[in-house]
Every structure is written in C-alpha cells, then in structure tokens.
PDB file of C-alpha atoms in Angstrom:
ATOM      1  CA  UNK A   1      22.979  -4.025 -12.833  1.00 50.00           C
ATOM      2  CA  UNK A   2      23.946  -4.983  -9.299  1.00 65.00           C
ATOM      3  CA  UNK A   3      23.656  -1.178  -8.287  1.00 89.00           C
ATOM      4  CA  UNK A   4      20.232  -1.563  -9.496  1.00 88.00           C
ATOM      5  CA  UNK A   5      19.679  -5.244  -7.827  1.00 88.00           C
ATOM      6  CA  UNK A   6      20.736  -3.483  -4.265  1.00 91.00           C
ATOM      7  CA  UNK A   7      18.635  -0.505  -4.352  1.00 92.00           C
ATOM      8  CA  UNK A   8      15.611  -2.515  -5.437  1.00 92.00           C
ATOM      9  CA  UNK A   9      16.553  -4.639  -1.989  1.00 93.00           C
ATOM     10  CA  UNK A  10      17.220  -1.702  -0.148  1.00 94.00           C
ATOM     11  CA  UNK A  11      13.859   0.026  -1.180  1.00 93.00           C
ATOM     12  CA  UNK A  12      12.029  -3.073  -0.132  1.00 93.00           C
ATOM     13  CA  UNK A  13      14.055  -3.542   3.121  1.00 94.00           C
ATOM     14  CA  UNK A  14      13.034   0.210   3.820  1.00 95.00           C
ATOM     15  CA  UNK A  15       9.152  -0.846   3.226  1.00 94.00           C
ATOM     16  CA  UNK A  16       9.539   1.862  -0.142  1.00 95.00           C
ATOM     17  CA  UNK A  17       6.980  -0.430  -1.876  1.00 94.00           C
ATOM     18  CA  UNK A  18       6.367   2.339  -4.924  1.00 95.00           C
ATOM     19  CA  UNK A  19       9.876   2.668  -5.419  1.00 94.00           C
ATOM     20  CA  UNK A  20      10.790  -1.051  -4.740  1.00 94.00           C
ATOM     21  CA  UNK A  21       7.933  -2.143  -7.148  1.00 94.00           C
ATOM     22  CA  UNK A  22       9.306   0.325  -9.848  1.00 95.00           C
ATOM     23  CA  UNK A  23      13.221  -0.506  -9.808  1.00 93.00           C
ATOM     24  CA  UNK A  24      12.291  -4.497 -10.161  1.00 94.00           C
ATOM     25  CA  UNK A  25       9.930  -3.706 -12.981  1.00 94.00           C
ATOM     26  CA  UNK A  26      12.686  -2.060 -14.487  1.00 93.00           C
ATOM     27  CA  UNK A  27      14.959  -5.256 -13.742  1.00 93.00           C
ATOM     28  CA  UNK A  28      12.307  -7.825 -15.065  1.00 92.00           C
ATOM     29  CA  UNK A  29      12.091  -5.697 -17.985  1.00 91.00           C
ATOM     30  CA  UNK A  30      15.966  -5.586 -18.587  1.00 90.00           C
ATOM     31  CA  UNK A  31      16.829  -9.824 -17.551  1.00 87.00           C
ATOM     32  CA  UNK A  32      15.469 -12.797 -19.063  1.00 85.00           C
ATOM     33  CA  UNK A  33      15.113 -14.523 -15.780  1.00 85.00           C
ATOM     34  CA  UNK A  34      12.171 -15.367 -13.571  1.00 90.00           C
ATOM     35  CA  UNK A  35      13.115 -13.973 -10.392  1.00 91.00           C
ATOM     36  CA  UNK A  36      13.508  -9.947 -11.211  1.00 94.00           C
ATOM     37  CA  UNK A  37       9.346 -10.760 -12.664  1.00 94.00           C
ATOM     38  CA  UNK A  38       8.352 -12.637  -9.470  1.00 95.00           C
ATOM     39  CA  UNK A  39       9.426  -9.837  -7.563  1.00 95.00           C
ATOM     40  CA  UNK A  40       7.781  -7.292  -9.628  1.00 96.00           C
ATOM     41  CA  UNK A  41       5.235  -9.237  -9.520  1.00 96.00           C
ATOM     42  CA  UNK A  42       4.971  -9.687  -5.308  1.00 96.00           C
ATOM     43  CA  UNK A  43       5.203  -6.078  -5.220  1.00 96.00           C
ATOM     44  CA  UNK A  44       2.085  -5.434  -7.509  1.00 96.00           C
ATOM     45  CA  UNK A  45       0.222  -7.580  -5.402  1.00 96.00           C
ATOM     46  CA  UNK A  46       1.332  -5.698  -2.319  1.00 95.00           C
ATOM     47  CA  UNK A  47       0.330  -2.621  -3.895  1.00 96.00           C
ATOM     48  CA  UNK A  48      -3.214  -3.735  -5.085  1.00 96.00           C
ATOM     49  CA  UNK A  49      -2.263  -3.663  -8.871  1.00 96.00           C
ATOM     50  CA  UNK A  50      -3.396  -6.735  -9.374  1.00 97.00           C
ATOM     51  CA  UNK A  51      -3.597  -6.357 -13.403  1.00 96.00           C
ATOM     52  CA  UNK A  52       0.142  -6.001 -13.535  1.00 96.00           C
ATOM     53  CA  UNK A  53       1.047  -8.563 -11.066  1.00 97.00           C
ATOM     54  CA  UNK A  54      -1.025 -10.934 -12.850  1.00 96.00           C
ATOM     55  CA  UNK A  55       1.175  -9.682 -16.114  1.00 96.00           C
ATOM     56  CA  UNK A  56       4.133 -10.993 -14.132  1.00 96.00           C
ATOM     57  CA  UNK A  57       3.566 -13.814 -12.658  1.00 97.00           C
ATOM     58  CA  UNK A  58       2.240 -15.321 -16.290  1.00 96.00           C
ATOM     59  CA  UNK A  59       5.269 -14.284 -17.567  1.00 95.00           C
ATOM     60  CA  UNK A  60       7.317 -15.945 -15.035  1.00 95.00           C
ATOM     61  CA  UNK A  61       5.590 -18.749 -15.868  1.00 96.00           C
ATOM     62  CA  UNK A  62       6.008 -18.847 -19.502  1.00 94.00           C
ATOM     63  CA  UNK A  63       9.815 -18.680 -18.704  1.00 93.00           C
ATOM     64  CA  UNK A  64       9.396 -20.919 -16.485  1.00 93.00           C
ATOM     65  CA  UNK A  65       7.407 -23.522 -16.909  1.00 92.00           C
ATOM     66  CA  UNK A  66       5.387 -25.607 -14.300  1.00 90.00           C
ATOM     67  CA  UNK A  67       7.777 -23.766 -11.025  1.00 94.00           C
ATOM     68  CA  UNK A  68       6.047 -24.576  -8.530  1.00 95.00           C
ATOM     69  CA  UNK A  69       6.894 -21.264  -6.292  1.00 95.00           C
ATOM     70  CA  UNK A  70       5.211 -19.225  -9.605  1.00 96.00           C
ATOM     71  CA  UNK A  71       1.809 -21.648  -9.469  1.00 97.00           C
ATOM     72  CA  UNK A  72       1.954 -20.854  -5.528  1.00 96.00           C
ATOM     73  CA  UNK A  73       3.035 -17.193  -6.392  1.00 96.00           C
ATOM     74  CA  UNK A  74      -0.414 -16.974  -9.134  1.00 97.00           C
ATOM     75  CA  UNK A  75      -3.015 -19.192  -6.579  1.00 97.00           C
ATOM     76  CA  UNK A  76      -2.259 -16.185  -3.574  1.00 97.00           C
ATOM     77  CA  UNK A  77      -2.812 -13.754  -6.354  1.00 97.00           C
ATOM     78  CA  UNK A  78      -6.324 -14.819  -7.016  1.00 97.00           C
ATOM     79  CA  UNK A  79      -6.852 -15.626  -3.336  1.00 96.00           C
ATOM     80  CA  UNK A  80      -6.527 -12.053  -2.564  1.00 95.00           C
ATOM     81  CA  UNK A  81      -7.372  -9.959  -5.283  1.00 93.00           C
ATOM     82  CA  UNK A  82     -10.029  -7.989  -4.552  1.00 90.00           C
ATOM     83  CA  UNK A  83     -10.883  -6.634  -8.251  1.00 92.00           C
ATOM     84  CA  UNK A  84     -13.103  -9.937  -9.363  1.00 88.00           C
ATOM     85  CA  UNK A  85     -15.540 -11.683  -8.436  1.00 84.00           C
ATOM     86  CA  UNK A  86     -14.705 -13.635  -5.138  1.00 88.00           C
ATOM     87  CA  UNK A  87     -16.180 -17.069  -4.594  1.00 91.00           C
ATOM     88  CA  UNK A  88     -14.592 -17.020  -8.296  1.00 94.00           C
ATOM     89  CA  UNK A  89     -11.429 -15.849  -7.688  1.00 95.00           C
ATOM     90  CA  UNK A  90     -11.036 -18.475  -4.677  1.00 97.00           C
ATOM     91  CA  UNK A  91     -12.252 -21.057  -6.839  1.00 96.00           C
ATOM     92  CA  UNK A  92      -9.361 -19.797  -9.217  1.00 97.00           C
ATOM     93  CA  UNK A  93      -6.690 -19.791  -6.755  1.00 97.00           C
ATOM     94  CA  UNK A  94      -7.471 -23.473  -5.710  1.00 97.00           C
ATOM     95  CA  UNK A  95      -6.673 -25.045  -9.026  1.00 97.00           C
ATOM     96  CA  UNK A  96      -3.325 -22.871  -9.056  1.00 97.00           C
ATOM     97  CA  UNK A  97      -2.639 -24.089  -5.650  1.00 98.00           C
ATOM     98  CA  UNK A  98      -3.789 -27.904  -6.793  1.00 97.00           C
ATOM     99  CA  UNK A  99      -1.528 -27.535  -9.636  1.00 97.00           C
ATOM    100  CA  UNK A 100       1.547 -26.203  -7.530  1.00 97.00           C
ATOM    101  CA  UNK A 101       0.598 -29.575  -5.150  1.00 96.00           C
ATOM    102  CA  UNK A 102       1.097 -31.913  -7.871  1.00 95.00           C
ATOM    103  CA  UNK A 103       4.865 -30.858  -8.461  1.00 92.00           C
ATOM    104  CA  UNK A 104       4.826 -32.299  -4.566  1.00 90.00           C
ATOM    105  CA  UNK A 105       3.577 -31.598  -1.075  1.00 93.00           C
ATOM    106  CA  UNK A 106       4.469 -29.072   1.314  1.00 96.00           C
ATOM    107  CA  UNK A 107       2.366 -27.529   4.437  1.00 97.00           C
ATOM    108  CA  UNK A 108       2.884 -24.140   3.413  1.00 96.00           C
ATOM    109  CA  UNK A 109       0.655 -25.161   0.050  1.00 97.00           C
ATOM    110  CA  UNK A 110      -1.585 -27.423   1.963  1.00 98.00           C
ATOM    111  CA  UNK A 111      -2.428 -24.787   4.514  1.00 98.00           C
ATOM    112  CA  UNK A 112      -3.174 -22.244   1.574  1.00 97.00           C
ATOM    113  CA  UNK A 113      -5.326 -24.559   0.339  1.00 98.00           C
ATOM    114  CA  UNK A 114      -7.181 -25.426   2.582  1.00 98.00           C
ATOM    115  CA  UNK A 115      -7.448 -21.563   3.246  1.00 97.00           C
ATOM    116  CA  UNK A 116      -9.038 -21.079   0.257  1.00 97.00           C
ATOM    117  CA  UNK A 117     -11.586 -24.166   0.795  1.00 97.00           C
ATOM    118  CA  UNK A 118     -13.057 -22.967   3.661  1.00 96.00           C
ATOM    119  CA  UNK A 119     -13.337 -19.431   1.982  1.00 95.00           C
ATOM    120  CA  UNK A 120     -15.511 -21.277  -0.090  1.00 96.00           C
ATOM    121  CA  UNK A 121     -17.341 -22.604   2.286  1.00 95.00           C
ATOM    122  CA  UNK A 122     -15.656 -26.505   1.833  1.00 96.00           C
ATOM    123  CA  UNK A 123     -14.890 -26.802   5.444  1.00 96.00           C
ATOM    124  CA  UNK A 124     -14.389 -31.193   5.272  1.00 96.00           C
ATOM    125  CA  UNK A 125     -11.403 -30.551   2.865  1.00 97.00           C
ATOM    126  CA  UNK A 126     -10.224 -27.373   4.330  1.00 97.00           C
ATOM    127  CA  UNK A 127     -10.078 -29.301   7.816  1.00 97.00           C
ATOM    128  CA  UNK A 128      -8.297 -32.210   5.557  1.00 97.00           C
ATOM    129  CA  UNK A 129      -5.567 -30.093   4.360  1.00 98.00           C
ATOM    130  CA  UNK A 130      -4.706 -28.641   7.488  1.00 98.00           C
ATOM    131  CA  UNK A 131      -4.510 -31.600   9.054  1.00 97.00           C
ATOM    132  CA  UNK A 132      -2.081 -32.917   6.457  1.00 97.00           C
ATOM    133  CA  UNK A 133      -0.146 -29.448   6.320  1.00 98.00           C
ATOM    134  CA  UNK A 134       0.499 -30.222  10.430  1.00 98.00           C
ATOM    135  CA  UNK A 135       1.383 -34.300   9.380  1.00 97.00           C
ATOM    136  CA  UNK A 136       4.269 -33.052   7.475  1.00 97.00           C
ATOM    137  CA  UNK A 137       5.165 -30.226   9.445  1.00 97.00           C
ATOM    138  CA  UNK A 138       4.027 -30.429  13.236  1.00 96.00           C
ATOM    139  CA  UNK A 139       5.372 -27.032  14.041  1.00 96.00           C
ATOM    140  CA  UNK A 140       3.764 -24.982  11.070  1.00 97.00           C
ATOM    141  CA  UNK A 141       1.830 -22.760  13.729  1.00 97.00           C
ATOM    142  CA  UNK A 142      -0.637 -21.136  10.709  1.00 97.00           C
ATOM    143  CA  UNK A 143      -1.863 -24.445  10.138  1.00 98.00           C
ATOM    144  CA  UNK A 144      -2.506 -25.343  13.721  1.00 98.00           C
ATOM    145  CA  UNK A 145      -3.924 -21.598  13.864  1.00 98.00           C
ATOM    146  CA  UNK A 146      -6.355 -22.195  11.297  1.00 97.00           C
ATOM    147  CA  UNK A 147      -7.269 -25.773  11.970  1.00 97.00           C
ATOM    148  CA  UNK A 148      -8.476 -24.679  15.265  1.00 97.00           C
ATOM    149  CA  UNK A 149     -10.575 -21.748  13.379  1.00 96.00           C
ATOM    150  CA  UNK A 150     -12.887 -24.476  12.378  1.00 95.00           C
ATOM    151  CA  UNK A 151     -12.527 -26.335  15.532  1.00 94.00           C
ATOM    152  CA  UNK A 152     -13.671 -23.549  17.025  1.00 89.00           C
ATOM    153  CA  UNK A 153     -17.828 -24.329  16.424  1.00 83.00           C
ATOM    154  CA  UNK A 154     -17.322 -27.927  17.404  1.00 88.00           C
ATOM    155  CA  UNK A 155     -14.789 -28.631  20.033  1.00 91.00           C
ATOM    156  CA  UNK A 156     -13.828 -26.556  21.816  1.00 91.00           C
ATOM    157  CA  UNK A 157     -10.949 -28.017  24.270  1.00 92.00           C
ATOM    158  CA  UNK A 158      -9.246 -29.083  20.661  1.00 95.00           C
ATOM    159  CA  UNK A 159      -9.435 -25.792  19.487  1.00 96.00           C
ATOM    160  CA  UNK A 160      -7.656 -24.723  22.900  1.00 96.00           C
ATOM    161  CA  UNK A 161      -5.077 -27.232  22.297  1.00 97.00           C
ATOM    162  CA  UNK A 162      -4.187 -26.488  18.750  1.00 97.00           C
ATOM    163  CA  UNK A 163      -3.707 -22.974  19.861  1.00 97.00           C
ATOM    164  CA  UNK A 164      -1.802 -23.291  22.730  1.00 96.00           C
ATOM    165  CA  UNK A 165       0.690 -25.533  20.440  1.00 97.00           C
ATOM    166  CA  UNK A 166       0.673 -22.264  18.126  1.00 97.00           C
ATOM    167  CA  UNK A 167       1.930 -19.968  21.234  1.00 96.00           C
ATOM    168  CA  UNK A 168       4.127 -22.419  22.109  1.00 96.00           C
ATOM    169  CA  UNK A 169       5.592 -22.599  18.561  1.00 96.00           C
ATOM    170  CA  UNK A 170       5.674 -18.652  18.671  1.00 96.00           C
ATOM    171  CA  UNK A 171       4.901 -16.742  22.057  1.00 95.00           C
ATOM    172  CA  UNK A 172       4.379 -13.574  19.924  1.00 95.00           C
ATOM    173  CA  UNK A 173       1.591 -14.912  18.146  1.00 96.00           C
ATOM    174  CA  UNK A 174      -0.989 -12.391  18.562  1.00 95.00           C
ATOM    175  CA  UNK A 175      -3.866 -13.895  16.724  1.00 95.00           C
ATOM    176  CA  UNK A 176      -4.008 -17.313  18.118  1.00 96.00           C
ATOM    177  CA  UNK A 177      -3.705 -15.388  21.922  1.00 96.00           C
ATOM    178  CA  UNK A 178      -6.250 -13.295  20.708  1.00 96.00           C
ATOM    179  CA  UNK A 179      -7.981 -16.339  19.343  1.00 95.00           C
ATOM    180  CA  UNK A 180      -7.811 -18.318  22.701  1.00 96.00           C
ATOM    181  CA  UNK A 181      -8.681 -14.925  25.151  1.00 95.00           C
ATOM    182  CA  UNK A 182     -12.337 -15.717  23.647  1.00 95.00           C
ATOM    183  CA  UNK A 183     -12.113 -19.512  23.289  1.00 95.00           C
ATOM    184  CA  UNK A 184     -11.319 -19.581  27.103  1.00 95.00           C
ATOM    185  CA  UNK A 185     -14.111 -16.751  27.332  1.00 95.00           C
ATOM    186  CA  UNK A 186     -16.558 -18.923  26.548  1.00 92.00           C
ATOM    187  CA  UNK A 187     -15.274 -21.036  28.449  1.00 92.00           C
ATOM    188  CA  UNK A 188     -16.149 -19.113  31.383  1.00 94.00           C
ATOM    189  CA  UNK A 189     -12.441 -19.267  31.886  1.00 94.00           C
ATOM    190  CA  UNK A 190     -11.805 -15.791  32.695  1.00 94.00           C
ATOM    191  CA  UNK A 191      -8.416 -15.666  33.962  1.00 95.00           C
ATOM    192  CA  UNK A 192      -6.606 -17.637  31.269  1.00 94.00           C
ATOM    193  CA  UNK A 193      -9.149 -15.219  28.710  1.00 95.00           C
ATOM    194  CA  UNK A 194      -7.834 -12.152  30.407  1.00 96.00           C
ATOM    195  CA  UNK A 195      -4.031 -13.251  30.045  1.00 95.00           C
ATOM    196  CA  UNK A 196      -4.017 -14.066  26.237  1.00 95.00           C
ATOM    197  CA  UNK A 197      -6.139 -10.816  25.496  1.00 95.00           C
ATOM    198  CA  UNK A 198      -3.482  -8.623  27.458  1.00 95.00           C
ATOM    199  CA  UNK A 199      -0.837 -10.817  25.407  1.00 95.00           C
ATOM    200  CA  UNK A 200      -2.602  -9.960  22.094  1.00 95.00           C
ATOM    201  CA  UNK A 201      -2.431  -6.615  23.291  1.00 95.00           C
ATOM    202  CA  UNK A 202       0.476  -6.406  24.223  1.00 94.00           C
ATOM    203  CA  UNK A 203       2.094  -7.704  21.102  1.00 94.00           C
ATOM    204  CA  UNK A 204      -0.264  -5.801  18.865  1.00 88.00           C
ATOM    205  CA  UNK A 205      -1.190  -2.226  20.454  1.00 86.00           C
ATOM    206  CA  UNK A 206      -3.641  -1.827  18.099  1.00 78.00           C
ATOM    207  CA  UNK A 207      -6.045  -4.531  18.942  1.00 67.00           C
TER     208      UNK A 207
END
C-alpha cells in the first residue's frame, strides 16, 4: 500500500495527472478513508471529468460528514465545471462554500466566495467578502488581487493600492503587475505601466 501511496505522489509531483488520477482511484477504491477519494477526486477535476470527481467528493462526504475541506473541495467543483449550466453551477458552488463557512471562517473560503458572487454578478457581497477575507488575513494577496478587480471601475488609486500590497506580498505576482501596467495606463502613468507590464512579462513569457 505505501508503494502504491508514493507512486501516486510521485506521478503527481511529476505533473502525470492520467496516471496520478488512476493510482489514487485505485487507493480510494481499496481504503475506507477520505483522503485517497479527495485526491481522486482533485485529480478528476484537474482533468475535466467532472462526473467522477463529483462521485468522489460525495463520497468523501458521506464518510465524512460536514468536513469542511470536502464542502470547500465540492463548492470549487461547481465553480469550475464547465459541463452545466453556469450562472447555475455558481449559484451551486455558493451554498457549498456558505455551508463550508458555517463550520467557521477563513479568507481562503471568503475569497472563494466572494469569487463566485461577483461571477454572478453580486458585486456588494463579493466586495463584502473580500474585504472580510483581507480582515482576517491582511496578507492573503488573492483577496487583495480580486478586491481591487472591482475597484477597478470605481477608484482607481484604491485599486492601485490594493495591488501594489499584492506585489509586495509576492513580487512574482504576474497578474496583479499585469493588472496595475493598465491601471497606471489609464492613468496616463506610463512609466510605472511600462515597468509592471515588462514584470508580467517577465514572470510569465507567455503574456
């Protein structure tokens, strides 16, 4: 069993998703755990089988009831699955991540709620969970990333200041330079706009 336990690691480590996602299917099918399912699960996501990782994660759940990593693990299923109906499957994904909430509060569930808000278009309580992902973590640079997203039409210098806190969290973050290049673009700020889109570049080739 632990052979089996270190190549499905080693598979995953090695970015062998087909052959990662196979050897902990074979695990979750073999343990009576949660864990060996959840990561069965993550890997069905990963590979767009949504069907199956939705299999998973409910059975997880029925192991173990009311986990508040599984509700989390379920609400980012439906937030990205791309096989429904989507201001449906966001609206889905909310009450898992509402659920997962009342177990207690973190930022990392706050800011994927509120992700999912202003997917649908609920940008008061998206703002609102941001802003109380950042209260209990003032370094969570997504959440000060996405806060300034909706910023963005309405303030500008705030949106400039949430992002700069994001690079100065993490100096590799390519979005939020890539973000701020065309904040400080309209701006008319073209030196600071050149800067962060040569860092975005530079960070991320590709964009």
């Amino acid at each position: 069993m632990d052979s089996l336990h270190e190549r499905a690691e080693a598979a995953e480590a090695a970015e062998d998703l087909q052959l990662a996602f196979e050897l902990w299917k074979e695990l979750a099918e073999r343990e009576d755990g949660s864990n060996s399912l959840l990561r069965y699960g993550s890997l069905a996501k990963r590979l767009e089988k949504w069907d199956e990782a939705e299999i998973a994660f409910s059975e997880a759940l029925r192991r173990s009831p009311g986990s508040t990593l599984i509700l989390e693990c379920i609400g980012d299923l439906w937030a990205r699955r791309a096989d429904k109906d989507t201001p449906e499957s966001f609206e889905i994904a909310k009450q898992w991540f509402q659920k997962a909430l009342e177990n207690g509060r973190s930022a990392r569930l706050l800011n994927r709620l509120g992700a999912t808000y202003r997917a649908l278009g609920d940008i008061t309580k998206a703002r609102d969970a941001f802003e109380q992902a950042i209260e209990l973590d003032p370094r969570y640079e997504e959440a000060l990333y996405n806060l300034a997203l909706i910023e963005e039409e309405v303030d500008a210098q705030k949106t400039v200041e949430l992002l700069e806190r994001a690079i100065e969290i993490d100096s590799d973050y390519g979005l939020a330079h890539h973000e701020l290049g065309g904040v400080y673009e309209g701006l008319k700020d073209l030196t600071r706009a050149e800067y962060h889109f040569r860092r975005s570049i530079e960070i991320d080739p590709g964009d």
